[in-house]
Structures are given as C-alpha cells and as structure tokens.
Coordinates of C-alpha atoms and ligand atoms in Angstrom, one line a residue:
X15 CA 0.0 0.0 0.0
X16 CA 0.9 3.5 -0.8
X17 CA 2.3 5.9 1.7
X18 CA 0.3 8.7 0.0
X19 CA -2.3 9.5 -1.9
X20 CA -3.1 12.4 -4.7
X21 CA -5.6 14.8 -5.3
X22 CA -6.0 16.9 -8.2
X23 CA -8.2 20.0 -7.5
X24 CA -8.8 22.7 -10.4
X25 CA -6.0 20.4 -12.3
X26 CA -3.7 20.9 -10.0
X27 CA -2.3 17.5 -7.8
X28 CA -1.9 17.7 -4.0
X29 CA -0.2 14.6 -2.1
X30 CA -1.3 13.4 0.8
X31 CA 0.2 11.0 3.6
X32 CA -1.5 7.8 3.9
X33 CA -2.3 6.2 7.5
X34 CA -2.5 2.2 8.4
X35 CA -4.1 1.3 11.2
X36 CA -2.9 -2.2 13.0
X37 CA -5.7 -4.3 11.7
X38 CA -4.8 -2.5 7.8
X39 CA -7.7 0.2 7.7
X40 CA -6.4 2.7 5.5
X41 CA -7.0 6.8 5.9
X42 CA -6.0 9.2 3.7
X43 CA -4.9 12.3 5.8
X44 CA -6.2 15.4 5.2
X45 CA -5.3 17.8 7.7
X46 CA -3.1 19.5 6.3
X47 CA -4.9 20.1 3.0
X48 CA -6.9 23.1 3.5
X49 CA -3.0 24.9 4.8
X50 CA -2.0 23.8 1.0
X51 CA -5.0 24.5 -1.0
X52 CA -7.9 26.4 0.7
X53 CA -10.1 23.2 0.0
X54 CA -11.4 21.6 2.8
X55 CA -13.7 17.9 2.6
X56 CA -17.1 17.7 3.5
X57 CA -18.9 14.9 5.0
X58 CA -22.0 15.5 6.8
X59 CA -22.5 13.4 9.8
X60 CA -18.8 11.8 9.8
X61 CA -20.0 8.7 7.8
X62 CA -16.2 8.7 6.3
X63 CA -14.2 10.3 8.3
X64 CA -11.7 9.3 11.2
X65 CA -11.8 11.4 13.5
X66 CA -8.5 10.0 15.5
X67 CA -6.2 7.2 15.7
X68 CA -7.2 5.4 18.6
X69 CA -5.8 1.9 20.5
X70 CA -9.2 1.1 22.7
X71 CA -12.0 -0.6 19.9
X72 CA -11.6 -2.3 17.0
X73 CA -14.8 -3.0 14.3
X74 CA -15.4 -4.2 11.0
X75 CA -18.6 -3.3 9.9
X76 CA -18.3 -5.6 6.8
X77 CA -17.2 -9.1 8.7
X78 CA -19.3 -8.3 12.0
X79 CA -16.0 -7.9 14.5
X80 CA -15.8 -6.1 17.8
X81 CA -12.9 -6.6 19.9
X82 CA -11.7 -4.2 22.6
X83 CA -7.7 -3.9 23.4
X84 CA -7.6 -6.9 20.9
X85 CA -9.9 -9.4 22.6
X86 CA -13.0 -10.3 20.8
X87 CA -16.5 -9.0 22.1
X88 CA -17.8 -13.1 22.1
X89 CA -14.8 -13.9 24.6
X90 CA -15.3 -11.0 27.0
X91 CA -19.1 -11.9 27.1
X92 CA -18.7 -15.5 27.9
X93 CA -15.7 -15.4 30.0
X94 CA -15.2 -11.8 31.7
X95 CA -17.2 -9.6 33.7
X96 CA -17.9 -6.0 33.6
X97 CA -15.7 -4.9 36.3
X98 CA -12.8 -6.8 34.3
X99 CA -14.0 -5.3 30.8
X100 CA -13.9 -1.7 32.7
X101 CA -10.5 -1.9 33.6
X102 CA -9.3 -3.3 30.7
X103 CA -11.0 -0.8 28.2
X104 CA -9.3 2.0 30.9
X105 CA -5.6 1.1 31.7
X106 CA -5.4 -1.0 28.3
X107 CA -4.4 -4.2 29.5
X108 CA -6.2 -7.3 31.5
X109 CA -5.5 -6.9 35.3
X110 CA -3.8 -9.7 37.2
X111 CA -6.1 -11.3 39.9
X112 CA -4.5 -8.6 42.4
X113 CA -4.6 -5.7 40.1
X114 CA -8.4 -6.4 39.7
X115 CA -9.1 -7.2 43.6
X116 CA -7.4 -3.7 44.2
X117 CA -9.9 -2.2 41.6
X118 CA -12.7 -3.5 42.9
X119 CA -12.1 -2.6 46.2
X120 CA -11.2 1.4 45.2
X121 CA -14.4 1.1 43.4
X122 CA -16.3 -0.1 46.3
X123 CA -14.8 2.5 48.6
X124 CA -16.4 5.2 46.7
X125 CA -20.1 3.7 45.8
X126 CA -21.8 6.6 48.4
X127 CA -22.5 9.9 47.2
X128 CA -22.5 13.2 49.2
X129 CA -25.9 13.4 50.9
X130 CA -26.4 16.7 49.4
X131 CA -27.1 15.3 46.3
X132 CA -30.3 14.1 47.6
X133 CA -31.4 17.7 47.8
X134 CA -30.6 18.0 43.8
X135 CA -32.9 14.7 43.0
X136 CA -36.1 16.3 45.4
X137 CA -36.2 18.9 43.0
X138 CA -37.4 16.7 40.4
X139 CA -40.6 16.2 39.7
X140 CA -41.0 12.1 39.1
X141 CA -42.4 12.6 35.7
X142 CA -38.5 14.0 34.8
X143 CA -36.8 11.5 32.1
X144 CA -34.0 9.2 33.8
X145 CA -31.4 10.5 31.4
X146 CA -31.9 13.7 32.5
X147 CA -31.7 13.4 35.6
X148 CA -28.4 10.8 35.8
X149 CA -26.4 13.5 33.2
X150 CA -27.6 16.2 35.9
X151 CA -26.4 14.0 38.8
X152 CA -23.2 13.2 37.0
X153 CA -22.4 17.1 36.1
X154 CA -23.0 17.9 39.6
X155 CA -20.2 15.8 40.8
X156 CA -17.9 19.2 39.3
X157 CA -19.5 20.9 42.7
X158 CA -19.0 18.1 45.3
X159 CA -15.4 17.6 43.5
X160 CA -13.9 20.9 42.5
X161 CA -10.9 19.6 41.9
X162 CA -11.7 17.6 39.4
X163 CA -12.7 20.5 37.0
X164 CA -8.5 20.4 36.2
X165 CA -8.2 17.3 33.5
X166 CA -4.5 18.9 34.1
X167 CA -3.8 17.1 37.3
X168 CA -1.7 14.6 38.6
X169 CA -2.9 10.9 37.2
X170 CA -3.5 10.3 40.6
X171 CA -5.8 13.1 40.8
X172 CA -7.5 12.2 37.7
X173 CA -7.4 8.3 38.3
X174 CA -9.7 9.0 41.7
X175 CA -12.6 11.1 39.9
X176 CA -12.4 8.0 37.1
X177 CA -12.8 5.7 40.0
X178 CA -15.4 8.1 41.8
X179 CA -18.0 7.9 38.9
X180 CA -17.4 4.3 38.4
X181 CA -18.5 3.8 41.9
X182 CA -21.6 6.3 41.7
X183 CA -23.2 5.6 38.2
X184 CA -25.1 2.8 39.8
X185 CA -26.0 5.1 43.2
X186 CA -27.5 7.9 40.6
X187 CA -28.6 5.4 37.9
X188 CA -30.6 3.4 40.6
X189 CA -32.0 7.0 41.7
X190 CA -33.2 8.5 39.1
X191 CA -35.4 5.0 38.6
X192 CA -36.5 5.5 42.8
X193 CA -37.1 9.4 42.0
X194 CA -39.7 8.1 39.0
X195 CA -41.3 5.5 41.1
X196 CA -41.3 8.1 43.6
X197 CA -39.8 4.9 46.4
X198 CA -37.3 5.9 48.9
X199 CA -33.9 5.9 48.3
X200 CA -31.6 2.9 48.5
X201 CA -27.6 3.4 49.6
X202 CA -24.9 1.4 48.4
X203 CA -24.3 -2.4 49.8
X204 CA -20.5 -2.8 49.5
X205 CA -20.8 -6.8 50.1
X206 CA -22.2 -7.0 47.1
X207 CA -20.6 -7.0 43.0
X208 CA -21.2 -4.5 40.7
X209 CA -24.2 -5.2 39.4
X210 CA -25.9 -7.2 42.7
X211 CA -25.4 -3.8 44.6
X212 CA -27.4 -2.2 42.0
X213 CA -30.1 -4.2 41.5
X214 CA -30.5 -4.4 45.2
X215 CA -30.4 -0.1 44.6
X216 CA -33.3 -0.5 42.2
X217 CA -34.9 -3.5 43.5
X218 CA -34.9 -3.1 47.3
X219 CA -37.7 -1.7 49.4
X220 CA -38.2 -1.2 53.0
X221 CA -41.4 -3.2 53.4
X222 CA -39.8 -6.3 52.0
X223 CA -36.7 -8.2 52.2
X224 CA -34.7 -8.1 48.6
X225 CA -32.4 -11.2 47.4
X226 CA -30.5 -10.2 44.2
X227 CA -31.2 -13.2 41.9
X228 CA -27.5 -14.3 40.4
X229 CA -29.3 -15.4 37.0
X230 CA -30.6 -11.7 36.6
X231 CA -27.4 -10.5 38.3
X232 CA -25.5 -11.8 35.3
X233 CA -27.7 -11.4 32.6
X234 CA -27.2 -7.8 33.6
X235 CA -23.2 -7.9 33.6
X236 CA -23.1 -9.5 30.1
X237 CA -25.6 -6.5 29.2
X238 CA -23.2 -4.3 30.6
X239 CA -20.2 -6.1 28.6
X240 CA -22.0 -5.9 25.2
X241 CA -22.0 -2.1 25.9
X242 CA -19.1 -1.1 27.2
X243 CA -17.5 0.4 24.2
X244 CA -18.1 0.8 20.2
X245 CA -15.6 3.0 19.4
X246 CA -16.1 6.9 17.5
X247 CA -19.9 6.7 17.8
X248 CA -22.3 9.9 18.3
X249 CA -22.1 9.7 22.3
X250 CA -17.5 8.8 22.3
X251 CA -17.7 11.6 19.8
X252 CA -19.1 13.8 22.1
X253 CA -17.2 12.8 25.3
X254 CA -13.7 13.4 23.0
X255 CA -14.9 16.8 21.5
X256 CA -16.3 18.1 24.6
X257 CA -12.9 16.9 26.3
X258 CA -10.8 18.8 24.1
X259 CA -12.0 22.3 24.9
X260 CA -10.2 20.6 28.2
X261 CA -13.5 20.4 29.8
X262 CA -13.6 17.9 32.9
X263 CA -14.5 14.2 32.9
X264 CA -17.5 14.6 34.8
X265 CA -18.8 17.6 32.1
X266 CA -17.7 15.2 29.6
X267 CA -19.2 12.3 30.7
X268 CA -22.6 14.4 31.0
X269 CA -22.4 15.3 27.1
X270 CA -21.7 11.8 26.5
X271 CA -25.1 10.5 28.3
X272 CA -27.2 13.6 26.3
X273 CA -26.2 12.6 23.1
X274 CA -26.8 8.9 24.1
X275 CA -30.1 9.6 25.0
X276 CA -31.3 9.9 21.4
X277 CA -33.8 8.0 20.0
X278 CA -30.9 6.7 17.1
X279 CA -28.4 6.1 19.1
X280 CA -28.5 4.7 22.9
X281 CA -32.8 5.7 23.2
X282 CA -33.3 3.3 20.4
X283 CA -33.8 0.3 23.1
X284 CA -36.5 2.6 24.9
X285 CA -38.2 3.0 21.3
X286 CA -38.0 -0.7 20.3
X287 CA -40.1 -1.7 23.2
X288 CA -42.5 1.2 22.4
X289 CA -42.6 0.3 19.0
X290 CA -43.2 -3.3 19.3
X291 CA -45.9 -2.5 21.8
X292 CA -47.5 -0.2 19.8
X293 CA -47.7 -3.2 17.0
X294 CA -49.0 -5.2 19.7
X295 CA -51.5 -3.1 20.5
X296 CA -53.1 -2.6 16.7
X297 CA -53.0 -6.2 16.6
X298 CA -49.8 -7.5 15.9
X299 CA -49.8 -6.9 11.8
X300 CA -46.1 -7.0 11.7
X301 CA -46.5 -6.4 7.5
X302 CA -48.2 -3.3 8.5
X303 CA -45.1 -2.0 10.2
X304 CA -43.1 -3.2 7.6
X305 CA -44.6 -1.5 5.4
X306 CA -44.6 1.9 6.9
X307 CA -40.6 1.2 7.4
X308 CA -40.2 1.2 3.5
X309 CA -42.5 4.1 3.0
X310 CA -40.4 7.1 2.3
X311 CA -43.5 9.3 3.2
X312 CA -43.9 7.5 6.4
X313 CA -41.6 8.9 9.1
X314 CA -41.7 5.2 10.2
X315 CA -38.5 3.6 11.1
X316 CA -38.0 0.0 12.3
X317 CA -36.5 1.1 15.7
X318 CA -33.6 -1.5 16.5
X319 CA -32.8 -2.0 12.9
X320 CA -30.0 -0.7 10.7
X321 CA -26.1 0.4 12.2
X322 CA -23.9 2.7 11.2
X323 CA -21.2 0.8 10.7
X324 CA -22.6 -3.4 10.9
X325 CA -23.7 -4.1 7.5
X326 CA -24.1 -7.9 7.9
X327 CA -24.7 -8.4 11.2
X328 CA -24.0 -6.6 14.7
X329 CA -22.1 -9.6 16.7
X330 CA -23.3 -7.9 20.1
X331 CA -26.7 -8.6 18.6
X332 CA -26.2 -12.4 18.1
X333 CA -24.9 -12.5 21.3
X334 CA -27.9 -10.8 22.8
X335 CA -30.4 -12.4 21.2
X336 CA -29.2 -16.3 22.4
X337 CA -29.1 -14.5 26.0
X338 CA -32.5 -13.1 26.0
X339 CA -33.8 -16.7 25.2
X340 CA -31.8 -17.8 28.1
X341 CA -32.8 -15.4 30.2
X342 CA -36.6 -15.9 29.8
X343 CA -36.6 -19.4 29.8
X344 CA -34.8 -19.1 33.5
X345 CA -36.9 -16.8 35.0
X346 CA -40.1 -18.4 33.6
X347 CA -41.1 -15.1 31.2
X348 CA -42.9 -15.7 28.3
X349 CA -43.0 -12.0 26.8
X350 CA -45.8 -11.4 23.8
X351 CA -43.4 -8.6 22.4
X352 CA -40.8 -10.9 21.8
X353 CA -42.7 -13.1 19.6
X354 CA -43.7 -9.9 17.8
X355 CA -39.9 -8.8 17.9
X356 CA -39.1 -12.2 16.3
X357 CA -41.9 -11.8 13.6
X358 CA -40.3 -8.8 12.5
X359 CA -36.9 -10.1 12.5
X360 CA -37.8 -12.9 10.4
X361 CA -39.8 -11.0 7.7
X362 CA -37.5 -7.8 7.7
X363 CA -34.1 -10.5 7.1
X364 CA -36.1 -11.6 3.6
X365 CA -37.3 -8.3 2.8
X366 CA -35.6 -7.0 -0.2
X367 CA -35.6 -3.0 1.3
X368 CA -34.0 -4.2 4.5
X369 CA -31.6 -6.8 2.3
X370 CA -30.6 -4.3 0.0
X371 CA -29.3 -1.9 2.8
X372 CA -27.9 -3.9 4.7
X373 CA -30.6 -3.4 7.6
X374 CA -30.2 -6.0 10.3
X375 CA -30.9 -6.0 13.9
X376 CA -28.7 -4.2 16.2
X377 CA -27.8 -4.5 19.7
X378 CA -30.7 -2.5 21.2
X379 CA -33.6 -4.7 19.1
X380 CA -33.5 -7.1 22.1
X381 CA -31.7 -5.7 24.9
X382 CA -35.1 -4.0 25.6
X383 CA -36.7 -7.2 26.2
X384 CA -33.6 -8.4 28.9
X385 CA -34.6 -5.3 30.4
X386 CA -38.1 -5.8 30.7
X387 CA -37.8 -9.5 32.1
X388 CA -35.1 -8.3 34.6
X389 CA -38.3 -5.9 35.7
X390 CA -36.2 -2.8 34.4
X391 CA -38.7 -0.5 33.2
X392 CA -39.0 1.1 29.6
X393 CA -37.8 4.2 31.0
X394 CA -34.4 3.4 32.5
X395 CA -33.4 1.4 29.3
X396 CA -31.1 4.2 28.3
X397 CA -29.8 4.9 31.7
X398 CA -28.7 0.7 31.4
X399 CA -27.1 1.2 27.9
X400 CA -25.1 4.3 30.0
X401 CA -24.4 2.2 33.1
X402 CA -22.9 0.0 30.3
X403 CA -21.3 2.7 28.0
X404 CA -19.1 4.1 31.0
X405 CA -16.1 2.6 30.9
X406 CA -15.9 2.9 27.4
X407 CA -16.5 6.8 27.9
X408 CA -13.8 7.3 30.2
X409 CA -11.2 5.1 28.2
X410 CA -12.1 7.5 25.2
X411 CA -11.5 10.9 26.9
X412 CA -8.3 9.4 29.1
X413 CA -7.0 8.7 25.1
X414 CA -8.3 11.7 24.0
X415 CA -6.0 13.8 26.5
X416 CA -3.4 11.2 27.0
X417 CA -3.0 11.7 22.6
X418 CA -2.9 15.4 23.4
X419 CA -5.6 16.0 20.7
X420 CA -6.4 19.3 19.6
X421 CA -9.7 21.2 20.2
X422 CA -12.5 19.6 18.1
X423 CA -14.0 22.5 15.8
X424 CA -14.7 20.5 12.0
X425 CA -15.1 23.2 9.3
X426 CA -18.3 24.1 7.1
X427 CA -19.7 24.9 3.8
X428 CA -21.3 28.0 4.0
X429 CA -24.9 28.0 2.2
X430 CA -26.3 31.5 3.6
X431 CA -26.7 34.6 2.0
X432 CA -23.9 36.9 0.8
X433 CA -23.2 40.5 2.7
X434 CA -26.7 42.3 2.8
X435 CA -27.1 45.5 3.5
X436 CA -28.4 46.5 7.3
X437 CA -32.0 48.3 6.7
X438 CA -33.4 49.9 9.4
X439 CA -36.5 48.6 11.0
X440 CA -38.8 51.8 10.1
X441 CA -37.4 51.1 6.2
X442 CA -38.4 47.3 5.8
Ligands
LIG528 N1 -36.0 1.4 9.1 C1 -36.3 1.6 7.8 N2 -35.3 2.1 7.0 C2 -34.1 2.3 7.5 C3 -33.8 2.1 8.8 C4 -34.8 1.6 9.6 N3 -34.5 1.3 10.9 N4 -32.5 2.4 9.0 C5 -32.0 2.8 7.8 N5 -33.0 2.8 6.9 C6 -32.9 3.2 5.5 C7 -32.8 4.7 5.3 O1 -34.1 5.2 5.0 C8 -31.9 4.8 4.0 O2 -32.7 4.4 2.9 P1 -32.4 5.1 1.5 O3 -31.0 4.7 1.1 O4 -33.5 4.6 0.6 O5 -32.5 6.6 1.7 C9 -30.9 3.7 4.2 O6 -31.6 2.7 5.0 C10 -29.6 4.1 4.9 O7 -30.0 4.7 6.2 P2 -29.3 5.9 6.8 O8 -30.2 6.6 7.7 O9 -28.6 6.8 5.7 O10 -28.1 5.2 7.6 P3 -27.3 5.9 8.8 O11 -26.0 5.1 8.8 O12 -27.2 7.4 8.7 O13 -28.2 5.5 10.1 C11 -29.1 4.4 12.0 C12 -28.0 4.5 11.0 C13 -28.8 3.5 13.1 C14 -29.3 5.8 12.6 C15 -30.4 4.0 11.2 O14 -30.3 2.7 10.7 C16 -31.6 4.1 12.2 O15 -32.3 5.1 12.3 N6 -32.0 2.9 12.8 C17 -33.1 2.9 13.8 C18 -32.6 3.5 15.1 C19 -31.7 2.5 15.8 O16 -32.0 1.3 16.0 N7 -30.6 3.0 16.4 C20 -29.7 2.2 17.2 C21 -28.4 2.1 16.6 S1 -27.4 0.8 17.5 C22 -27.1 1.4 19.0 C23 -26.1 2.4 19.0 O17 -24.9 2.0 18.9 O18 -26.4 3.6 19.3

C-alpha cells in the first residue's frame, strides 16, 4: 500500500500521507490540505471520516467484529465480567487477579455519594426522564469535587474522579429509577458485585426483604459487557470533542449520556419496546409495520434495525439475542413482544428493502426485552445502555487527553446569504 495518496483540485495535484491502522484500515490524511490548498472535505454526519487514531476498539462493519484492546467481544461476554472489561477498556491491558481485587475494592470504597445530592434529586418532579436526571447528577459531581474540573492534574488526581463515577453511576442510575417510582432511596451495599449492589439499589424496598437473583445478576453484567464500548460513535464523539475544549470528565461524561439519549443512538432500546408494543397493541400486523418502514413518506422507522457501521450483522446482537432466550426461559417469562420482535426479524431478514441496505438488527432490538424480564422498566433502558457505555466513555476521553488531541471545531460549507445591506426597521 501506498504511503500517499493524490488529489487533483482545479487540475492541479496535491499529495497526501497515507495512515494504516494495525488491523490494515487505510486513511488518507487530510489535515493539512486546507494549509496547502484552501479546500477543505465535507462529510455531513462523519460517515467517512476518522476522527483519531485510537488503540481502545476495534470493528469491521463488513465481517461483524468487535474486539476491545484486541480481545474479541464473544470472549469478553462469555468469559469476563464487567468490572474486568472496565478496567481493561481504561488502563489497556487485562489486570492480574491482584490488580483487579485492588480495583474492585477502590471502586467499592467510593459507591456513596454526598448526601447533598439528595437535595438536587427532590427537586425533580417524578415525571423527569431518567437520562436527565443521571447527566444532571453526574455534572454535579464538578461541585462536590472541585478539583476535578482540572483534567491537568496529577494521574492520581484524575485516576480517583475515574474511579469516583465508576462507583456512583449505579448510586444515581438506581436513583433516578426510585425518583420516577417516587420509592425511597436505597444506599450502596459494599458486600455485594457490581451489578448485585445495583439491582438491590433499584430493586430493594423497605417493606420487604430483597435477594438479588445471580441469573438476573448476570444477565445484567453480560448486558453491561455488550455495551461497554463501540468505538467513535455519536455519544464517544461527544465525550472526546467536549474533552478537548479541556472540559472535565464529569462535564464530559454528562455530554456523552445527552447525546446517548437519542432515539438513534443509545434511546433506540426505549423506542424498540414502544414500538413493538404499539404493534401489539393494533393487533400484531407485523406487515403493516413493515410496510410503513419502507415508505419514504412514512416517518416510520424499524426502531432497533440498521447500524452505522454493521452491515451484515452486529455480533453484540447475536450474542444478545441467544441470551435473551436464556434469560426468559430461566426466569419463567414468556414476553408477547418478543414473539412480535421475532416476527419482525424474520420478515424484515427476507425483505428485499431491508436486504438491500444492509438493515439487520442491532444490539438495542433485544436488549429492551432483557430489560423488561429483569423488571427494568422502559424508562431506565437508556440509563442501562449508559451504566454499560461508562467505561468505554472514560477510556475515550483518558486517550483523548493522554494523545494530546487538539480542540475539536470540524469546518463548514457556508450556504447563507452573501453581505446584505443592514436596513433599518422603520425602512423594511
Ligand atoms: N428502518 C427503515 N429504513 C431504514 C432504517 C430503519 N431502521 N435504518 C435505515 N434505513 C434506510 C434509510 O431510510 C436509508 O434508505 P435510502 O437509502 O433509501 O434513503 C438507508 O436505510 C440508509 O440509512 P441511513 O439513515 O442513511 O443510515 P445511517 O447510517 O445514517 O443511520 C441508523 C444508521 C442506526 C441511525 C439508522 O439505521 C436508524 O435510524 N435505525 C433505527 C434506530 C436505531 O435502531 N438506532 C440504534 C443504533 S445501534 C445502538 C447504538 O450504537 O447507538
């Protein structure tokens, strides 16, 4: 391969340096064409454009792989846990047994938050969106921790507010659901795992005693694993870019859950469930919603379908889909909505719209339906896919300013009108 590449613009030919990554994707640089030319590339919405080199997530849309620090997304899920996957996504490397208790226990040491938080969450009202209120919570950790507003620090420094919010998330994720149900507040049981504590969070209520089931327990960690990381999407994007003005983790983390909270990207699971209930409830015509999907006049869209980057299949998918079988068979669910999820599946797969564009399902078609037998409510799917996302998150900002990248600030066309004279109001 060629260590440049050539443009011609107006006839004349600009050369550009070529970039391999380690698994042979090839980029053609342009940074420095603009500087040489005055031309600069345009490509709404990033669908070519690498917007860094990074070490953290490997994909190939075309063959279906995901692999994080070069292990493959089907190992991680079978054989590691969340906690594990964190650290490894973070400091780059699997931890030895004592490198991981020592994790663990820093992350346990920190799962209380400041009871002045409490205060923030009464104000409010239960009918306020999860998302909101965890990307709230997590911005208001800058005021409990003013010294982490410096992403300058020592890495000590900036180690402890990575560990801080890996030890809250849970805390605020589990009470944003208890500010919707309107339920008292749950703390933090530091006998338990990860995600044991935060079920029991969620799950626990004074009038009755709670046992954390380890079937749902772990259901929810493999959950957690399928969504620790996917590389430059909309919501990493965001982290990085907000990151690079050198705002703090916690601010960047909060951009990160916003954009997440879209109904494309991470509020797709939330709409999946809404949309397969809504075909439930006009009678389960599946071809109806099929239909509406390929109309072009129909703002319609088959909600869990179609990727970005998968076209051939989404491997977290696969994985998901065997464990949602699993998971309602052991807890003794038999959900309509998944055999209306599976209807679709099955007709959209022949279809030649959804063949021809490469629209399969992706990891949030049946994560929803996980959720719901674990009793997660539609609500708080998002907040799951962040709970999830986290790690992944931090790992891309500590890259991010680790890389020394430069402010994020992508150019434009300009499409508005030329200078215009300034009339006076009493003249228009
Ligand atoms: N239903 C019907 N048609 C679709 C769908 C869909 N779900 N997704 C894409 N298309 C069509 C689209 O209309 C277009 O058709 P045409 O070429 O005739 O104009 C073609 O497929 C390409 O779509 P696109 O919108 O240009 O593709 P994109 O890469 O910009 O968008 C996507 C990717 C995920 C936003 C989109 O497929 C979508 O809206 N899917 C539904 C929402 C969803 O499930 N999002 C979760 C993504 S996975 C979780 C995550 O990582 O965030």
């Amino acid at each position: 391969m060629s260590k440049s590449a050539e443009i011609i613009i107006d006839g004349k030919s600009y050369e550009l340096p070529v970039t391999i990554g380690s698994e042979g994707e090839v980029a053609v640089d342009i940074s420095k064409l603009r500087g040489q030319s005055g031309v600069i590339t345009l490509d709404p919405g990033f669908k070519n454009t690498g917007s860094t080199k990074s070490a953290i997530t490997f994909l190939d849309g075309e063959k279906g792989i995901l692999r994080h620090r070069g292990y493959s997304i089907e190992d991680l899920a079978e054989k590691s846990t969340f906690v594990e996957v964190s650290y490894l996504l973070i400091y780059g490397k699997l931890p030895t047994q004592q490198e991981l208790e020592q994790f663990r226990q820093e992350i346990t040491q920190h799962t209380v938050v400041h009871e002045d938080i409490r205060k923030l969450l009464d104000g409010f009202p239960s009918n306020a969106h999860p998302m909101g209120v965890l990307s709230s919570l997590v911005t208001s950790l800058t005021a409990f921790y003013p010294e982490s507003l410096d992403p300058n620090r020592s890495w000590d420094g900036v180690n402890l507010s990575i560990i801080r919010i890996l030890a809250k998330m849970p805390t605020f994720a589990a009470w944003a659901y208890k500010n919707e149900m309107g339920h008292p507040l749950n703390y933090p049981d530091n006998t338990l795992d990860y995600c044991s504590n935060f079920l029991k969070m969620m799950f626990s209520l004074p009038v009755e005693k709670y046992e954390v089931n380890p079937v749902v327990a772990k259901a929810l960690d493999k959950l957690l694993i399928l969504h620790a990381d996917h590389e430059q999407n909309c919501s990493a994007s965001t982290v990085r870019i907000v990151g690079s003005s050198q705002a703090s983790l916690y601010a960047s983390l909060s951009a990160g859950i916003n954009a997440l909270w879209g109904p494309l990207h991470g509020g797709a699971n939330q709409a999946v469930i809404e949309m397969l209930e809504a075909i439930k409830a006009d009678g389960g015509d599946t071809a109806k919603y099929i239909a509406k999907a390929k109309d072009k006049d129909d703002p319609f869209r088959l909600m869990g379908f179609g990727h970005r980057v998968y076209k051939n299949f989404d491997p977290r998918a696969r994985i998901i889909k065997k464990t949602a079988d699993e998971v309602l068979e052991a807890l003794g669910v038999n959900d309509p909505v998944l055999e209306i999820a599976k209807g679709l599946e099955e007709v959209a797969l022949k279809d030649e719209y959804f063949v021809e564009r490469n629209l399969y399902p992706n990891v949030d078609f049946y994560s929803g339906i996980i959720y719901r037998a674990l009793g997660i409510p539609t609500e708080m799917f998002t907040v799951m896919f962040a709970l999830g996302r986290l790690p992944g998150w931090i790992a891309q900002w500590k890259e991010m300013r680790e890389n020394k990248e430069p402010i994020g600030r992508p150019r434009q066309v300009y499409t508005g009108p030329n200078l215009t004279e300034y009339i006076p109001i009493e003249k228009r």
